Structures are given as C-alpha cells and as structure tokens.
PDB file of C-alpha atoms in Angstrom:
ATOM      1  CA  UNK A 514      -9.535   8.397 -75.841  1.00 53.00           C
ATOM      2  CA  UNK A 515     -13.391   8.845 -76.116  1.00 47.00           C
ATOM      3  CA  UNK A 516     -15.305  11.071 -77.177  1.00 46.00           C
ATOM      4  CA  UNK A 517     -17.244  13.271 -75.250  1.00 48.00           C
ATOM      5  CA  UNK A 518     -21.273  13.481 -75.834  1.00 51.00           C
ATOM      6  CA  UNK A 519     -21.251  16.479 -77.942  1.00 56.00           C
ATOM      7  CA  UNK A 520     -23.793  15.394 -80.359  1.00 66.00           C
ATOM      8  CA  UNK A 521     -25.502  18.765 -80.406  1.00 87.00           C
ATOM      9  CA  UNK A 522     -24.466  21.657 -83.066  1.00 89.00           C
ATOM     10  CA  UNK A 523     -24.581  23.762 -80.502  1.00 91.00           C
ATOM     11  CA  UNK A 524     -21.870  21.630 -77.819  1.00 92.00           C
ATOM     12  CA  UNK A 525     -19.714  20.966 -81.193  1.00 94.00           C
ATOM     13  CA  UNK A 526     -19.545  24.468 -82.121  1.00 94.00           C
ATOM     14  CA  UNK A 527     -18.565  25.406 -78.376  1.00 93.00           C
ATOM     15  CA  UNK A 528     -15.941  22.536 -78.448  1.00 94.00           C
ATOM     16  CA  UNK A 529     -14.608  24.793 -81.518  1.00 96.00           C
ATOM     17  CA  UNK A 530     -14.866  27.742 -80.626  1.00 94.00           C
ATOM     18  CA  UNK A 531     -12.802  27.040 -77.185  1.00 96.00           C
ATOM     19  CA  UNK A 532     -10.155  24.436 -78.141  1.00 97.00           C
ATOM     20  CA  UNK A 533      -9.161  27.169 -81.295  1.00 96.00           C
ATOM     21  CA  UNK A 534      -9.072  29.489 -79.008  1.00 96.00           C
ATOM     22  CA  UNK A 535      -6.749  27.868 -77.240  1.00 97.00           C
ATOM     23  CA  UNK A 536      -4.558  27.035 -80.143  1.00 97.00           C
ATOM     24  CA  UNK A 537      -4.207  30.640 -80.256  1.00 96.00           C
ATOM     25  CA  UNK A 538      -3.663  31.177 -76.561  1.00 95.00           C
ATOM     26  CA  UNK A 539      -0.623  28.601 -77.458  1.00 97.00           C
ATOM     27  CA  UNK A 540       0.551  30.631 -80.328  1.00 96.00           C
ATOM     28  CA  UNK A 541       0.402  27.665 -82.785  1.00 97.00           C
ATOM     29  CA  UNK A 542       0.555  27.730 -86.634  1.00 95.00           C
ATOM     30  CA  UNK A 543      -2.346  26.131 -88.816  1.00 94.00           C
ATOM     31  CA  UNK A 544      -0.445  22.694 -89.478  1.00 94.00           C
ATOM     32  CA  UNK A 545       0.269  22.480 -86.077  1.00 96.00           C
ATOM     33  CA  UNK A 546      -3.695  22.608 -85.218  1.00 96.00           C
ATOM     34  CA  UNK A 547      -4.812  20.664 -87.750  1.00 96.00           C
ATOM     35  CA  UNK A 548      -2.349  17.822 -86.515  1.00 96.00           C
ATOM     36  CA  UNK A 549      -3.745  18.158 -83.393  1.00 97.00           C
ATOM     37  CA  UNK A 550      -7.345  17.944 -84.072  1.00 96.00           C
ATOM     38  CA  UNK A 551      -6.517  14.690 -86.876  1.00 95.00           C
ATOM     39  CA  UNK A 552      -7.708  17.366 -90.120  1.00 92.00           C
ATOM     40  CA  UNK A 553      -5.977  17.344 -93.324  1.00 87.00           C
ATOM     41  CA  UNK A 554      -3.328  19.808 -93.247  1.00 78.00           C
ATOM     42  CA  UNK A 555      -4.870  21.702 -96.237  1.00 78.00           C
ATOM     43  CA  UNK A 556      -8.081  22.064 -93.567  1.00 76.00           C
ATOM     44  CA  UNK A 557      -6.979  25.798 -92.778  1.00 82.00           C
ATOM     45  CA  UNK A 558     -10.467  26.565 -94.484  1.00 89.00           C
ATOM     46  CA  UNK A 559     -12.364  24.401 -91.925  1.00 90.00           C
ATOM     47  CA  UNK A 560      -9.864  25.903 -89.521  1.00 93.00           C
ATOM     48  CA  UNK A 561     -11.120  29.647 -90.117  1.00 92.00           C
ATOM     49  CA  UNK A 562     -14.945  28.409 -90.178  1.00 93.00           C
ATOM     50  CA  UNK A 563     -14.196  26.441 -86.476  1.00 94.00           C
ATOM     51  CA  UNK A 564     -12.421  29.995 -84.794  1.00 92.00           C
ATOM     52  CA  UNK A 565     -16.427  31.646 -86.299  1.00 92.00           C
ATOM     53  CA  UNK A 566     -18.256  29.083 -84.325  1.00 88.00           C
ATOM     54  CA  UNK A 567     -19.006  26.445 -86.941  1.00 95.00           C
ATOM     55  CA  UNK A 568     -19.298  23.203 -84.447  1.00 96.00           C
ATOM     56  CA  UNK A 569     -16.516  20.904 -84.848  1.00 95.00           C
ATOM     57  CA  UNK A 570     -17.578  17.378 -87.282  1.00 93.00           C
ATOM     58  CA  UNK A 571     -19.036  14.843 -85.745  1.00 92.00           C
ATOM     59  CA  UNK A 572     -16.614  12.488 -85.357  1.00 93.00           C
ATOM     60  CA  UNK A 573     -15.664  10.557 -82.233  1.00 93.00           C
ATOM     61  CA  UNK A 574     -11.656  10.965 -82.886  1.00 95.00           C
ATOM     62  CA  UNK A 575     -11.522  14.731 -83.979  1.00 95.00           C
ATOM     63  CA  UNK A 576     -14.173  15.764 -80.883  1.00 95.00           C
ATOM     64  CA  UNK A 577     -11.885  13.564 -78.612  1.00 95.00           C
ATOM     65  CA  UNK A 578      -9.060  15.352 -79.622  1.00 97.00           C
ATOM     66  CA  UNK A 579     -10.295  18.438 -78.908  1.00 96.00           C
ATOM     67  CA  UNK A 580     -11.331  17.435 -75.555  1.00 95.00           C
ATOM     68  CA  UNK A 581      -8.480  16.059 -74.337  1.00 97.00           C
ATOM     69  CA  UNK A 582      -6.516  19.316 -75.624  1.00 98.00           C
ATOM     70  CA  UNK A 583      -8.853  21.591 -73.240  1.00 97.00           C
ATOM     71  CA  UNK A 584      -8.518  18.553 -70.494  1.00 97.00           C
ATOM     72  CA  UNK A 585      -4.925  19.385 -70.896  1.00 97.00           C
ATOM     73  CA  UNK A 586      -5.350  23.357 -70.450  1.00 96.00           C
ATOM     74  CA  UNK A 587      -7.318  22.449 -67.133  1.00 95.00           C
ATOM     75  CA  UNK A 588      -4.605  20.328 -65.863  1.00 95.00           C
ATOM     76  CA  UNK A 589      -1.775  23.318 -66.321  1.00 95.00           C
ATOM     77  CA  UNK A 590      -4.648  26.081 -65.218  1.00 94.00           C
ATOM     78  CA  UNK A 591      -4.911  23.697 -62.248  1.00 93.00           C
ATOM     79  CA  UNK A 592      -0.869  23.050 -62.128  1.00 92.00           C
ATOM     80  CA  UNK A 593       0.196  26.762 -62.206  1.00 92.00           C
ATOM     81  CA  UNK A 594      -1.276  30.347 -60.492  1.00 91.00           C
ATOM     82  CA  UNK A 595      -3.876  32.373 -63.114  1.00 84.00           C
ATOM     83  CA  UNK A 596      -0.980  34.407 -64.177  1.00 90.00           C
ATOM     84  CA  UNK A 597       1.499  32.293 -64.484  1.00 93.00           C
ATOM     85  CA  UNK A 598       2.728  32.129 -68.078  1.00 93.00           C
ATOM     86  CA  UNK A 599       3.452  28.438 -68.247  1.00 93.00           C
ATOM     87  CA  UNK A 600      -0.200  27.942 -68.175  1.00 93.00           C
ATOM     88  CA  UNK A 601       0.044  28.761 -72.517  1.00 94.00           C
ATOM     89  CA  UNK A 602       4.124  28.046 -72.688  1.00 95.00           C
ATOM     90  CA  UNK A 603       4.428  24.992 -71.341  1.00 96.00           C
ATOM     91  CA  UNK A 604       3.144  23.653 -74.436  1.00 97.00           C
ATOM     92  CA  UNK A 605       6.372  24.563 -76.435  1.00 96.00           C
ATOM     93  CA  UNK A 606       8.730  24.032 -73.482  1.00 96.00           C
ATOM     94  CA  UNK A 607      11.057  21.104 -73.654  1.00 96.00           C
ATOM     95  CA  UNK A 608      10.338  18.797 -70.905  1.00 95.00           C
ATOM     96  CA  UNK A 609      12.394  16.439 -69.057  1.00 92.00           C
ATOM     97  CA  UNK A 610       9.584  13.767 -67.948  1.00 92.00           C
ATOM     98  CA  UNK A 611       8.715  13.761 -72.226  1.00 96.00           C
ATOM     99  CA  UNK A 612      12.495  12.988 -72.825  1.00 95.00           C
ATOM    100  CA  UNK A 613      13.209  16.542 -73.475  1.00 96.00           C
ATOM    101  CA  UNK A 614      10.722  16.585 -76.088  1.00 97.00           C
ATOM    102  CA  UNK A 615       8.023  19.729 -76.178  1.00 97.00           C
ATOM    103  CA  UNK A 616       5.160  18.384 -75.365  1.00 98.00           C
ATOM    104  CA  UNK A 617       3.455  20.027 -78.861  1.00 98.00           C
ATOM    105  CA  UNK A 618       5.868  17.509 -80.383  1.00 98.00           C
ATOM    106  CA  UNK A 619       5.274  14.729 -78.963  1.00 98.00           C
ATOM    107  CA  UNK A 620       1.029  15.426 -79.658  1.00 98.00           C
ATOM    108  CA  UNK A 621       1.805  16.597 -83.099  1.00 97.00           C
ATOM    109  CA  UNK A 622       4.423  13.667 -84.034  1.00 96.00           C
ATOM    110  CA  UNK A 623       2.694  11.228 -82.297  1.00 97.00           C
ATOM    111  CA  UNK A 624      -0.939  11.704 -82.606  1.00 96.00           C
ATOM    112  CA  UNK A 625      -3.334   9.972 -80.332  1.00 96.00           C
ATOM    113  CA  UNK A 626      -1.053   8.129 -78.318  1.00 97.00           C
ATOM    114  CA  UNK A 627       1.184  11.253 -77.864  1.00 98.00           C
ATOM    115  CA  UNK A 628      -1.747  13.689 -76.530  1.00 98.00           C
ATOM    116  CA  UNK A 629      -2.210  10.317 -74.066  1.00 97.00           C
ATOM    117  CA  UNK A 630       1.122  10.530 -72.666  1.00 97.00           C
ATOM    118  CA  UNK A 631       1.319  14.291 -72.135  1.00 97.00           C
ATOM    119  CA  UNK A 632      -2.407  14.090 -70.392  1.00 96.00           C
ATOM    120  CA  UNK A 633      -0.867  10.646 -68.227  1.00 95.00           C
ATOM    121  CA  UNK A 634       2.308  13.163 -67.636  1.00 95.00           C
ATOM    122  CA  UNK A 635       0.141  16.102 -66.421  1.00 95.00           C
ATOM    123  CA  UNK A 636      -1.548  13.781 -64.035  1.00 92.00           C
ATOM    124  CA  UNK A 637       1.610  12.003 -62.734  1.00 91.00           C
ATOM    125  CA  UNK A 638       4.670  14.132 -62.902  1.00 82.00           C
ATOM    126  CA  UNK A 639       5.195  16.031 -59.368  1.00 79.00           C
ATOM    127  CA  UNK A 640       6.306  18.873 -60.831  1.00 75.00           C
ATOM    128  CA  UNK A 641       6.703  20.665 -64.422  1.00 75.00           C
ATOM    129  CA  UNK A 642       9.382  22.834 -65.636  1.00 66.00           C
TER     130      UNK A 642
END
C-alpha cells in the first residue's frame, strides 16, 4: 500500500482531519483507531491533536493507512444510496466474503494486509450484506 503525496502540512492535516472523522462516523473506540492508523495504542493524545487538525506524521505507512481507510469509505459511499446506513455499519457487520469476520477485525487484527483484503473485497465482491 503506498502512500499518497501528502508531503504538505496542510494535505497531512486534511488526511487527519477526514479519516478521524470517519472513525467517528464508524463509531470506533481509541484502540481501535490507533490500530488502524499503525500508532501506539497509548497515542490517544496524538489522537485528540489529529480530530483539531494537526496533519497526520509523515510517514509513508501511517498516511497510507489513512488513505486506504477513506478509499474504503468511497467504495461503500459508491456501493450503497447516500442514506443508506451501511455506508458507516458495514464496518462492524460480519461478512460472509471475510469468513464471517467484521471487516474492522480483520483491519485491526491483521494490519496492513487485512485493510488490503477488505479494499480487494470492496472491489470484487458482487454484493455486500
């Protein structure tokens, strides 16, 4: 997963501002979000400083992280109508084509590789429960 160019302060801050923004959207706890971005789980500081615009490190891993957790939200925005809920539940719904798995679990437990399969199952699964 690469990183996108978001050299700038002003691009990383944006990157942080949106992807905790959609943590929230997904109703997720602190540890959960700092799993997902690859922080320290005692990072809840850097957390809080992110959601007030401080840009997100530069570092290639944590900003491709965070893009490929918004690349997700545009596949289910494109996957399901505006108000559909799904859009911010689908996230914590088990689901069959991730072995039943939610596919928060499989991104949190598996890291990298795990926000790679539920991106790869976004873009190849006909349908989503």
């Amino acid at each position: 997963m690469s990183a996108p160019p978001a050299s700038e302060p002003t691009e990383r801050s944006y990157l942080a501002y949106n992807v905790t923004t959609l943590f929230k959207r997904w109703g997720l706890e602190d540890p959960q979000q700092t799993a997902l971005l690859g922080l320290p789980r005692r990072e809840k500081k850097q957390l809080e400083r992110f959601r007030k615009g401080a840009p997100l490190p530069e570092e290639p891993e944590i900003l491709g992280r965070a893009s490929a957790l918004l690349a997700i939200n545009q596949r289910l925005a494109d996957r399901f109508p505006a108000d559909d809920p799904r859009v911010y539940t689908w996230v914590v719904t088990p689901e069959e084509g991730l072995e039943g798995r939610r596919p928060l679990d499989v991104m949190v437990e598996d890291g990298i590789p795990g926000i790679r399969r539920v991106l790869e199952h976004l873009d190849e699964a006909p349908s989503l429960s």
